[in-house]
mmCIF file with all atom_site columns, N, CA and C in Angstrom:
data_model
loop_
_atom_site.group_PDB
_atom_site.id
_atom_site.type_symbol
_atom_site.label_atom_id
_atom_site.label_alt_id
_atom_site.label_comp_id
_atom_site.label_asym_id
_atom_site.label_entity_id
_atom_site.label_seq_id
_atom_site.pdbx_PDB_ins_code
_atom_site.Cartn_x
_atom_site.Cartn_y
_atom_site.Cartn_z
_atom_site.occupancy
_atom_site.B_iso_or_equiv
_atom_site.pdbx_formal_charge
_atom_site.auth_seq_id
_atom_site.auth_comp_id
_atom_site.auth_asym_id
_atom_site.auth_atom_id
_atom_site.pdbx_PDB_model_num
ATOM 1   N N  . MET A 1 1  ? 1.070   5.525   -10.537 1.00 86.00 ? 1  MET A N  1
ATOM 2   C CA . MET A 1 1  ? 0.109   5.309   -9.999  1.00 86.00 ? 1  MET A CA 1
ATOM 3   C C  . MET A 1 1  ? 0.234   3.645   -10.429 1.00 86.00 ? 1  MET A C  1
ATOM 4   N N  . GLN A 1 2  ? 1.084   2.674   -9.113  1.00 88.00 ? 2  GLN A N  1
ATOM 5   C CA . GLN A 1 2  ? 1.663   1.262   -8.819  1.00 88.00 ? 2  GLN A CA 1
ATOM 6   C C  . GLN A 1 2  ? 0.519   0.384   -7.858  1.00 88.00 ? 2  GLN A C  1
ATOM 7   N N  . THR A 1 3  ? -0.214  -0.233  -8.660  1.00 91.00 ? 3  THR A N  1
ATOM 8   C CA . THR A 1 3  ? -0.966  -1.338  -7.466  1.00 91.00 ? 3  THR A CA 1
ATOM 9   C C  . THR A 1 3  ? 0.000   -2.813  -7.457  1.00 91.00 ? 3  THR A C  1
ATOM 10  N N  . PHE A 1 4  ? -0.543  -3.544  -6.217  1.00 91.00 ? 4  PHE A N  1
ATOM 11  C CA . PHE A 1 4  ? 0.089   -4.332  -5.891  1.00 91.00 ? 4  PHE A CA 1
ATOM 12  C C  . PHE A 1 4  ? -0.684  -5.294  -4.896  1.00 91.00 ? 4  PHE A C  1
ATOM 13  N N  . GLU A 1 5  ? -0.187  -6.313  -4.977  1.00 93.00 ? 5  GLU A N  1
ATOM 14  C CA . GLU A 1 5  ? -1.475  -7.026  -4.125  1.00 93.00 ? 5  GLU A CA 1
ATOM 15  C C  . GLU A 1 5  ? 0.110   -7.907  -2.366  1.00 93.00 ? 5  GLU A C  1
ATOM 16  N N  . THR A 1 6  ? -0.275  -7.546  -1.407  1.00 93.00 ? 6  THR A N  1
ATOM 17  C CA . THR A 1 6  ? 1.055   -8.443  -0.428  1.00 93.00 ? 6  THR A CA 1
ATOM 18  C C  . THR A 1 6  ? -0.106  -9.087  0.633   1.00 93.00 ? 6  THR A C  1
ATOM 19  N N  . ILE A 1 7  ? 0.698   -10.528 0.593   1.00 93.00 ? 7  ILE A N  1
ATOM 20  C CA . ILE A 1 7  ? -0.172  -10.775 2.533   1.00 93.00 ? 7  ILE A CA 1
ATOM 21  C C  . ILE A 1 7  ? 0.416   -10.545 3.919   1.00 93.00 ? 7  ILE A C  1
ATOM 22  N N  . ASP A 1 8  ? 1.445   -9.486  3.881   1.00 93.00 ? 8  ASP A N  1
ATOM 23  C CA . ASP A 1 8  ? 1.961   -8.472  5.383   1.00 93.00 ? 8  ASP A CA 1
ATOM 24  C C  . ASP A 1 8  ? 0.982   -8.042  5.428   1.00 93.00 ? 8  ASP A C  1
ATOM 25  N N  . SER A 1 9  ? 0.415   -8.537  7.110   1.00 93.00 ? 9  SER A N  1
ATOM 26  C CA . SER A 1 9  ? -0.202  -7.408  7.561   1.00 93.00 ? 9  SER A CA 1
ATOM 27  C C  . SER A 1 9  ? -0.084  -6.346  7.838   1.00 93.00 ? 9  SER A C  1
ATOM 28  N N  . LYS A 1 10 ? 1.451   -6.091  7.941   1.00 95.00 ? 10 LYS A N  1
ATOM 29  C CA . LYS A 1 10 ? 2.957   -4.978  8.933   1.00 95.00 ? 10 LYS A CA 1
ATOM 30  C C  . LYS A 1 10 ? 2.363   -4.026  7.916   1.00 95.00 ? 10 LYS A C  1
ATOM 31  N N  . VAL A 1 11 ? 2.770   -4.294  6.403   1.00 94.00 ? 11 VAL A N  1
ATOM 32  C CA . VAL A 1 11 ? 2.757   -3.605  5.233   1.00 94.00 ? 11 VAL A CA 1
ATOM 33  C C  . VAL A 1 11 ? 1.286   -2.734  5.103   1.00 94.00 ? 11 VAL A C  1
ATOM 34  N N  . ALA A 1 12 ? 0.333   -3.884  5.194   1.00 95.00 ? 12 ALA A N  1
ATOM 35  C CA . ALA A 1 12 ? -0.810  -3.139  4.665   1.00 95.00 ? 12 ALA A CA 1
ATOM 36  C C  . ALA A 1 12 ? -1.017  -2.516  5.996   1.00 95.00 ? 12 ALA A C  1
ATOM 37  N N  . ARG A 1 13 ? -0.704  -2.039  7.344   1.00 96.00 ? 13 ARG A N  1
ATOM 38  C CA . ARG A 1 13 ? -1.502  -1.954  8.158   1.00 96.00 ? 13 ARG A CA 1
ATOM 39  C C  . ARG A 1 13 ? -0.162  -0.176  8.426   1.00 96.00 ? 13 ARG A C  1
ATOM 40  N N  . ARG A 1 14 ? 1.072   -0.428  8.208   1.00 96.00 ? 14 ARG A N  1
ATOM 41  C CA . ARG A 1 14 ? 1.532   0.760   8.004   1.00 96.00 ? 14 ARG A CA 1
ATOM 42  C C  . ARG A 1 14 ? 1.251   1.604   6.688   1.00 96.00 ? 14 ARG A C  1
ATOM 43  N N  . CYS A 1 15 ? 0.915   0.878   5.284   1.00 96.00 ? 15 CYS A N  1
ATOM 44  C CA . CYS A 1 15 ? 0.495   1.811   4.369   1.00 96.00 ? 15 CYS A CA 1
ATOM 45  C C  . CYS A 1 15 ? -0.913  2.819   4.874   1.00 96.00 ? 15 CYS A C  1
ATOM 46  N N  . ARG A 1 16 ? -1.561  1.735   5.217   1.00 96.00 ? 16 ARG A N  1
ATOM 47  C CA . ARG A 1 16 ? -2.950  1.998   5.393   1.00 96.00 ? 16 ARG A CA 1
ATOM 48  C C  . ARG A 1 16 ? -2.620  3.374   6.718   1.00 96.00 ? 16 ARG A C  1
ATOM 49  N N  . TYR A 1 17 ? -2.169  3.612   8.213   1.00 97.00 ? 17 TYR A N  1
ATOM 50  C CA . TYR A 1 17 ? -1.625  4.649   8.712   1.00 97.00 ? 17 TYR A CA 1
ATOM 51  C C  . TYR A 1 17 ? -1.321  5.922   7.978   1.00 97.00 ? 17 TYR A C  1
ATOM 52  N N  . HIS A 1 18 ? 0.191   5.748   6.913   1.00 96.00 ? 18 HIS A N  1
ATOM 53  C CA . HIS A 1 18 ? 0.760   6.548   5.976   1.00 96.00 ? 18 HIS A CA 1
ATOM 54  C C  . HIS A 1 18 ? -0.472  7.223   5.024   1.00 96.00 ? 18 HIS A C  1
ATOM 55  N N  . GLN A 1 19 ? -1.762  6.620   4.619   1.00 95.00 ? 19 GLN A N  1
ATOM 56  C CA . GLN A 1 19 ? -2.295  6.991   4.017   1.00 95.00 ? 19 GLN A CA 1
ATOM 57  C C  . GLN A 1 19 ? -3.680  7.623   4.969   1.00 95.00 ? 19 GLN A C  1
ATOM 58  N N  . HIS A 1 20 ? -3.860  8.081   6.338   1.00 96.00 ? 20 HIS A N  1
ATOM 59  C CA . HIS A 1 20 ? -4.803  8.661   6.350   1.00 96.00 ? 20 HIS A CA 1
ATOM 60  C C  . HIS A 1 20 ? -4.323  9.731   7.153   1.00 96.00 ? 20 HIS A C  1
ATOM 61  N N  . ARG A 1 21 ? -2.578  9.665   7.140   1.00 95.00 ? 21 ARG A N  1
ATOM 62  C CA . ARG A 1 21 ? -1.894  10.883  7.905   1.00 95.00 ? 21 ARG A CA 1
ATOM 63  C C  . ARG A 1 21 ? -1.170  11.673  6.215   1.00 95.00 ? 21 ARG A C  1
ATOM 64  N N  . GLY A 1 22 ? -1.208  10.798  5.184   1.00 94.00 ? 22 GLY A N  1
ATOM 65  C CA . GLY A 1 22 ? -1.227  11.903  3.862   1.00 94.00 ? 22 GLY A CA 1
ATOM 66  C C  . GLY A 1 22 ? 0.663   12.114  3.863   1.00 94.00 ? 22 GLY A C  1
ATOM 67  N N  . GLN A 1 23 ? 1.311   10.686  4.637   1.00 94.00 ? 23 GLN A N  1
ATOM 68  C CA . GLN A 1 23 ? 2.190   10.760  4.827   1.00 94.00 ? 23 GLN A CA 1
ATOM 69  C C  . GLN A 1 23 ? 2.871   9.859   3.560   1.00 94.00 ? 23 GLN A C  1
ATOM 70  N N  . LYS A 1 24 ? 4.045   10.112  2.634   1.00 93.00 ? 24 LYS A N  1
ATOM 71  C CA . LYS A 1 24 ? 4.708   9.257   1.752   1.00 93.00 ? 24 LYS A CA 1
ATOM 72  C C  . LYS A 1 24 ? 5.139   8.111   2.554   1.00 93.00 ? 24 LYS A C  1
ATOM 73  N N  . THR A 1 25 ? 5.290   7.293   1.904   1.00 93.00 ? 25 THR A N  1
ATOM 74  C CA . THR A 1 25 ? 5.224   5.528   1.837   1.00 93.00 ? 25 THR A CA 1
ATOM 75  C C  . THR A 1 25 ? 6.295   5.268   0.975   1.00 93.00 ? 25 THR A C  1
ATOM 76  N N  . THR A 1 26 ? 7.606   4.565   1.740   1.00 92.00 ? 26 THR A N  1
ATOM 77  C CA . THR A 1 26 ? 7.949   3.540   0.078   1.00 92.00 ? 26 THR A CA 1
ATOM 78  C C  . THR A 1 26 ? 8.110   1.869   0.440   1.00 92.00 ? 26 THR A C  1
ATOM 79  N N  . VAL A 1 27 ? 7.593   1.341   -0.169  1.00 90.00 ? 27 VAL A N  1
ATOM 80  C CA . VAL A 1 27 ? 7.160   -0.238  -0.291  1.00 90.00 ? 27 VAL A CA 1
ATOM 81  C C  . VAL A 1 27 ? 7.923   -0.700  -1.950  1.00 90.00 ? 27 VAL A C  1
ATOM 82  N N  . THR A 1 28 ? 8.318   -2.438  -0.915  1.00 86.00 ? 28 THR A N  1
ATOM 83  C CA . THR A 1 28 ? 9.183   -3.028  -2.370  1.00 86.00 ? 28 THR A CA 1
ATOM 84  C C  . THR A 1 28 ? 7.904   -3.701  -3.549  1.00 86.00 ? 28 THR A C  1
ATOM 85  N N  . VAL A 1 29 ? 8.040   -3.074  -4.619  1.00 82.00 ? 29 VAL A N  1
ATOM 86  C CA . VAL A 1 29 ? 7.337   -3.875  -5.451  1.00 82.00 ? 29 VAL A CA 1
ATOM 87  C C  . VAL A 1 29 ? 8.036   -4.589  -6.592  1.00 82.00 ? 29 VAL A C  1
ATOM 88  N N  . GLU A 1 30 ? 8.044   -5.800  -6.631  1.00 83.00 ? 30 GLU A N  1
ATOM 89  C CA . GLU A 1 30 ? 8.878   -6.678  -7.495  1.00 83.00 ? 30 GLU A CA 1
ATOM 90  C C  . GLU A 1 30 ? 10.105  -7.054  -7.556  1.00 83.00 ? 30 GLU A C  1
ATOM 91  N N  . GLY A 1 31 ? 10.552  -6.608  -6.091  1.00 86.00 ? 31 GLY A N  1
ATOM 92  C CA . GLY A 1 31 ? 12.005  -6.370  -6.189  1.00 86.00 ? 31 GLY A CA 1
ATOM 93  C C  . GLY A 1 31 ? 12.945  -4.920  -6.007  1.00 86.00 ? 31 GLY A C  1
ATOM 94  N N  . SER A 1 32 ? 12.065  -4.280  -6.350  1.00 85.00 ? 32 SER A N  1
ATOM 95  C CA . SER A 1 32 ? 12.197  -2.951  -6.629  1.00 85.00 ? 32 SER A CA 1
ATOM 96  C C  . SER A 1 32 ? 11.466  -1.367  -5.449  1.00 85.00 ? 32 SER A C  1
ATOM 97  N N  . PRO A 1 33 ? 12.274  -0.221  -4.921  1.00 89.00 ? 33 PRO A N  1
ATOM 98  C CA . PRO A 1 33 ? 11.279  0.542   -4.099  1.00 89.00 ? 33 PRO A CA 1
ATOM 99  C C  . PRO A 1 33 ? 10.493  1.292   -4.519  1.00 89.00 ? 33 PRO A C  1
ATOM 100 N N  . VAL A 1 34 ? 9.349   1.282   -4.298  1.00 89.00 ? 34 VAL A N  1
ATOM 101 C CA . VAL A 1 34 ? 8.504   2.183   -4.954  1.00 89.00 ? 34 VAL A CA 1
ATOM 102 C C  . VAL A 1 34 ? 7.960   3.459   -3.963  1.00 89.00 ? 34 VAL A C  1
ATOM 103 N N  . THR A 1 35 ? 8.201   5.004   -3.915  1.00 92.00 ? 35 THR A N  1
ATOM 104 C CA . THR A 1 35 ? 7.889   5.655   -3.198  1.00 92.00 ? 35 THR A CA 1
ATOM 105 C C  . THR A 1 35 ? 6.943   6.645   -3.412  1.00 92.00 ? 35 THR A C  1
ATOM 106 N N  . GLY A 1 36 ? 6.124   6.814   -2.333  1.00 94.00 ? 36 GLY A N  1
ATOM 107 C CA . GLY A 1 36 ? 4.573   7.890   -2.929  1.00 94.00 ? 36 GLY A CA 1
ATOM 108 C C  . GLY A 1 36 ? 3.909   8.138   -2.076  1.00 94.00 ? 36 GLY A C  1
ATOM 109 N N  . LEU A 1 37 ? 2.310   8.464   -2.154  1.00 95.00 ? 37 LEU A N  1
ATOM 110 C CA . LEU A 1 37 ? 1.115   8.340   -1.624  1.00 95.00 ? 37 LEU A CA 1
ATOM 111 C C  . LEU A 1 37 ? 0.497   7.320   -1.885  1.00 95.00 ? 37 LEU A C  1
ATOM 112 N N  . VAL A 1 38 ? 0.164   7.068   -0.011  1.00 96.00 ? 38 VAL A N  1
ATOM 113 C CA . VAL A 1 38 ? -0.935  5.754   -0.559  1.00 96.00 ? 38 VAL A CA 1
ATOM 114 C C  . VAL A 1 38 ? -2.229  6.310   -0.621  1.00 96.00 ? 38 VAL A C  1
ATOM 115 N N  . ARG A 1 39 ? -2.721  6.054   -1.870  1.00 96.00 ? 39 ARG A N  1
ATOM 116 C CA . ARG A 1 39 ? -4.056  6.166   -2.769  1.00 96.00 ? 39 ARG A CA 1
ATOM 117 C C  . ARG A 1 39 ? -4.982  5.007   -2.042  1.00 96.00 ? 39 ARG A C  1
ATOM 118 N N  . SER A 1 40 ? -5.081  3.945   -1.838  1.00 95.00 ? 40 SER A N  1
ATOM 119 C CA . SER A 1 40 ? -6.231  2.499   -1.139  1.00 95.00 ? 40 SER A CA 1
ATOM 120 C C  . SER A 1 40 ? -5.591  1.603   -0.410  1.00 95.00 ? 40 SER A C  1
ATOM 121 N N  . VAL A 1 41 ? -5.952  1.792   -0.027  1.00 96.00 ? 41 VAL A N  1
ATOM 122 C CA . VAL A 1 41 ? -5.885  0.314   0.891   1.00 96.00 ? 41 VAL A CA 1
ATOM 123 C C  . VAL A 1 41 ? -6.982  -0.310  0.976   1.00 96.00 ? 41 VAL A C  1
ATOM 124 N N  . MET A 1 42 ? -6.882  -1.362  -0.049  1.00 95.00 ? 42 MET A N  1
ATOM 125 C CA . MET A 1 42 ? -8.002  -2.995  0.116   1.00 95.00 ? 42 MET A CA 1
ATOM 126 C C  . MET A 1 42 ? -8.108  -3.958  0.536   1.00 95.00 ? 42 MET A C  1
ATOM 127 N N  . GLU A 1 43 ? -8.642  -4.785  1.138   1.00 93.00 ? 43 GLU A N  1
ATOM 128 C CA . GLU A 1 43 ? -9.175  -5.922  1.810   1.00 93.00 ? 43 GLU A CA 1
ATOM 129 C C  . GLU A 1 43 ? -9.687  -6.711  0.705   1.00 93.00 ? 43 GLU A C  1
ATOM 130 N N  . VAL A 1 44 ? -9.126  -8.182  0.573   1.00 92.00 ? 44 VAL A N  1
ATOM 131 C CA . VAL A 1 44 ? -9.857  -8.902  -0.477  1.00 92.00 ? 44 VAL A CA 1
ATOM 132 C C  . VAL A 1 44 ? -10.427 -9.904  0.387   1.00 92.00 ? 44 VAL A C  1
ATOM 133 N N  . GLN A 1 45 ? -11.691 -9.847  0.726   1.00 87.00 ? 45 GLN A N  1
ATOM 134 C CA . GLN A 1 45 ? -12.561 -10.553 1.823   1.00 87.00 ? 45 GLN A CA 1
ATOM 135 C C  . GLN A 1 45 ? -12.191 -12.027 1.335   1.00 87.00 ? 45 GLN A C  1
ATOM 136 N N  . SER A 1 46 ? -12.925 -13.053 0.344   1.00 88.00 ? 46 SER A N  1
ATOM 137 C CA . SER A 1 46 ? -13.234 -13.925 0.186   1.00 88.00 ? 46 SER A CA 1
ATOM 138 C C  . SER A 1 46 ? -11.994 -14.486 -0.095  1.00 88.00 ? 46 SER A C  1
ATOM 139 N N  . SER A 1 47 ? -10.158 -14.245 0.068   1.00 84.00 ? 47 SER A N  1
ATOM 140 C CA . SER A 1 47 ? -8.908  -14.564 0.109   1.00 84.00 ? 47 SER A CA 1
ATOM 141 C C  . SER A 1 47 ? -8.446  -15.281 1.272   1.00 84.00 ? 47 SER A C  1
ATOM 142 N N  . LYS A 1 48 ? -8.162  -16.526 1.032   1.00 88.00 ? 48 LYS A N  1
ATOM 143 C CA . LYS A 1 48 ? -7.180  -17.490 2.432   1.00 88.00 ? 48 LYS A CA 1
ATOM 144 C C  . LYS A 1 48 ? -5.774  -17.286 2.038   1.00 88.00 ? 48 LYS A C  1
ATOM 145 N N  . PRO A 1 49 ? -5.161  -16.732 2.180   1.00 90.00 ? 49 PRO A N  1
ATOM 146 C CA . PRO A 1 49 ? -5.144  -16.585 3.276   1.00 90.00 ? 49 PRO A CA 1
ATOM 147 C C  . PRO A 1 49 ? -5.288  -14.910 3.200   1.00 90.00 ? 49 PRO A C  1
ATOM 148 N N  . ARG A 1 50 ? -5.574  -14.478 4.051   1.00 91.00 ? 50 ARG A N  1
ATOM 149 C CA . ARG A 1 50 ? -5.616  -12.739 3.494   1.00 91.00 ? 50 ARG A CA 1
ATOM 150 C C  . ARG A 1 50 ? -4.577  -12.000 3.082   1.00 91.00 ? 50 ARG A C  1
ATOM 151 N N  . ARG A 1 51 ? -4.631  -11.080 2.226   1.00 95.00 ? 51 ARG A N  1
ATOM 152 C CA . ARG A 1 51 ? -4.407  -10.258 1.195   1.00 95.00 ? 51 ARG A CA 1
ATOM 153 C C  . ARG A 1 51 ? -5.016  -8.600  0.926   1.00 95.00 ? 51 ARG A C  1
ATOM 154 N N  . TRP A 1 52 ? -3.983  -7.475  0.898   1.00 96.00 ? 52 TRP A N  1
ATOM 155 C CA . TRP A 1 52 ? -4.698  -6.860  0.000   1.00 96.00 ? 52 TRP A CA 1
ATOM 156 C C  . TRP A 1 52 ? -3.942  -5.909  -0.807  1.00 96.00 ? 52 TRP A C  1
ATOM 157 N N  . LEU A 1 53 ? -4.420  -5.013  -1.754  1.00 95.00 ? 53 LEU A N  1
ATOM 158 C CA . LEU A 1 53 ? -4.468  -4.421  -2.283  1.00 95.00 ? 53 LEU A CA 1
ATOM 159 C C  . LEU A 1 53 ? -4.704  -3.237  -2.410  1.00 95.00 ? 53 LEU A C  1
ATOM 160 N N  . ILE A 1 54 ? -2.927  -2.862  -2.398  1.00 95.00 ? 54 ILE A N  1
ATOM 161 C CA . ILE A 1 54 ? -2.507  -1.277  -2.556  1.00 95.00 ? 54 ILE A CA 1
ATOM 162 C C  . ILE A 1 54 ? -2.122  -0.824  -3.629  1.00 95.00 ? 54 ILE A C  1
ATOM 163 N N  . THR A 1 55 ? -2.734  0.445   -3.651  1.00 95.00 ? 55 THR A N  1
ATOM 164 C CA . THR A 1 55 ? -2.233  1.868   -4.617  1.00 95.00 ? 55 THR A CA 1
ATOM 165 C C  . THR A 1 55 ? -1.423  2.617   -4.182  1.00 95.00 ? 55 THR A C  1
ATOM 166 N N  . VAL A 1 56 ? -0.971  2.981   -4.626  1.00 94.00 ? 56 VAL A N  1
ATOM 167 C CA . VAL A 1 56 ? 0.797   3.974   -4.525  1.00 94.00 ? 56 VAL A CA 1
ATOM 168 C C  . VAL A 1 56 ? 1.505   5.054   -5.948  1.00 94.00 ? 56 VAL A C  1
ATOM 169 N N  . ILE A 1 57 ? 0.362   6.558   -5.332  1.00 93.00 ? 57 ILE A N  1
ATOM 170 C CA . ILE A 1 57 ? 0.520   7.044   -6.622  1.00 93.00 ? 57 ILE A CA 1
ATOM 171 C C  . ILE A 1 57 ? 2.075   7.331   -6.514  1.00 93.00 ? 57 ILE A C  1
ATOM 172 N N  . ALA A 1 58 ? 3.135   7.211   -6.964  1.00 86.00 ? 58 ALA A N  1
ATOM 173 C CA . ALA A 1 58 ? 4.453   7.030   -7.321  1.00 86.00 ? 58 ALA A CA 1
ATOM 174 C C  . ALA A 1 58 ? 4.931   8.795   -7.371  1.00 86.00 ? 58 ALA A C  1
ATOM 175 N N  . GLU A 1 59 ? 6.039   9.219   -6.600  1.00 72.00 ? 59 GLU A N  1
ATOM 176 C CA . GLU A 1 59 ? 6.460   10.132  -6.399  1.00 72.00 ? 59 GLU A CA 1
ATOM 177 C C  . GLU A 1 59 ? 6.826   11.098  -7.475  1.00 72.00 ? 59 GLU A C  1
ATOM 178 N N  . SER A 1 60 ? 7.383   10.414  -8.705  1.00 68.00 ? 60 SER A N  1
ATOM 179 C CA . SER A 1 60 ? 7.499   10.941  -10.231 1.00 68.00 ? 60 SER A CA 1
ATOM 180 C C  . SER A 1 60 ? 6.218   11.961  -10.672 1.00 68.00 ? 60 SER A C  1
ATOM 181 N N  . SER A 1 61 ? 5.437   10.954  -10.252 1.00 53.00 ? 61 SER A N  1
ATOM 182 C CA . SER A 1 61 ? 3.579   11.565  -10.680 1.00 53.00 ? 61 SER A CA 1
ATOM 183 C C  . SER A 1 61 ? 3.269   12.703  -9.693  1.00 53.00 ? 61 SER A C  1
ATOM 184 N N  . ILE A 1 62 ? 4.005   12.561  -8.285  1.00 56.00 ? 62 ILE A N  1
ATOM 185 C CA . ILE A 1 62 ? 2.807   14.044  -8.038  1.00 56.00 ? 62 ILE A CA 1
ATOM 186 C C  . ILE A 1 62 ? 3.610   15.045  -8.004  1.00 56.00 ? 62 ILE A C  1
ATOM 187 N N  . THR A 1 63 ? 4.862   15.293  -8.343  1.00 54.00 ? 63 THR A N  1
ATOM 188 C CA . THR A 1 63 ? 5.948   16.578  -8.637  1.00 54.00 ? 63 THR A CA 1
ATOM 189 C C  . THR A 1 63 ? 5.422   16.685  -10.144 1.00 54.00 ? 63 THR A C  1
ATOM 190 N N  . ALA A 1 64 ? 5.207   16.123  -11.407 1.00 49.00 ? 64 ALA A N  1
ATOM 191 C CA . ALA A 1 64 ? 4.549   16.141  -12.528 1.00 49.00 ? 64 ALA A CA 1
ATOM 192 C C  . ALA A 1 64 ? 2.617   16.882  -12.442 1.00 49.00 ? 64 ALA A C  1
#
């Protein structure tokens, strides 16, 4: 499971869409791609600029 933070609303929206559809997604975390199912997309309300915490269950964890 990989948790990362983003300020890109397009990435957050795409991850939220894939989460609701149950589809795998690929996101770049610290320069390396991570593919898996999105477990959660949570907006941090008290931050400026707006940011999101996204949790992805990596593909290797899904098959195990």
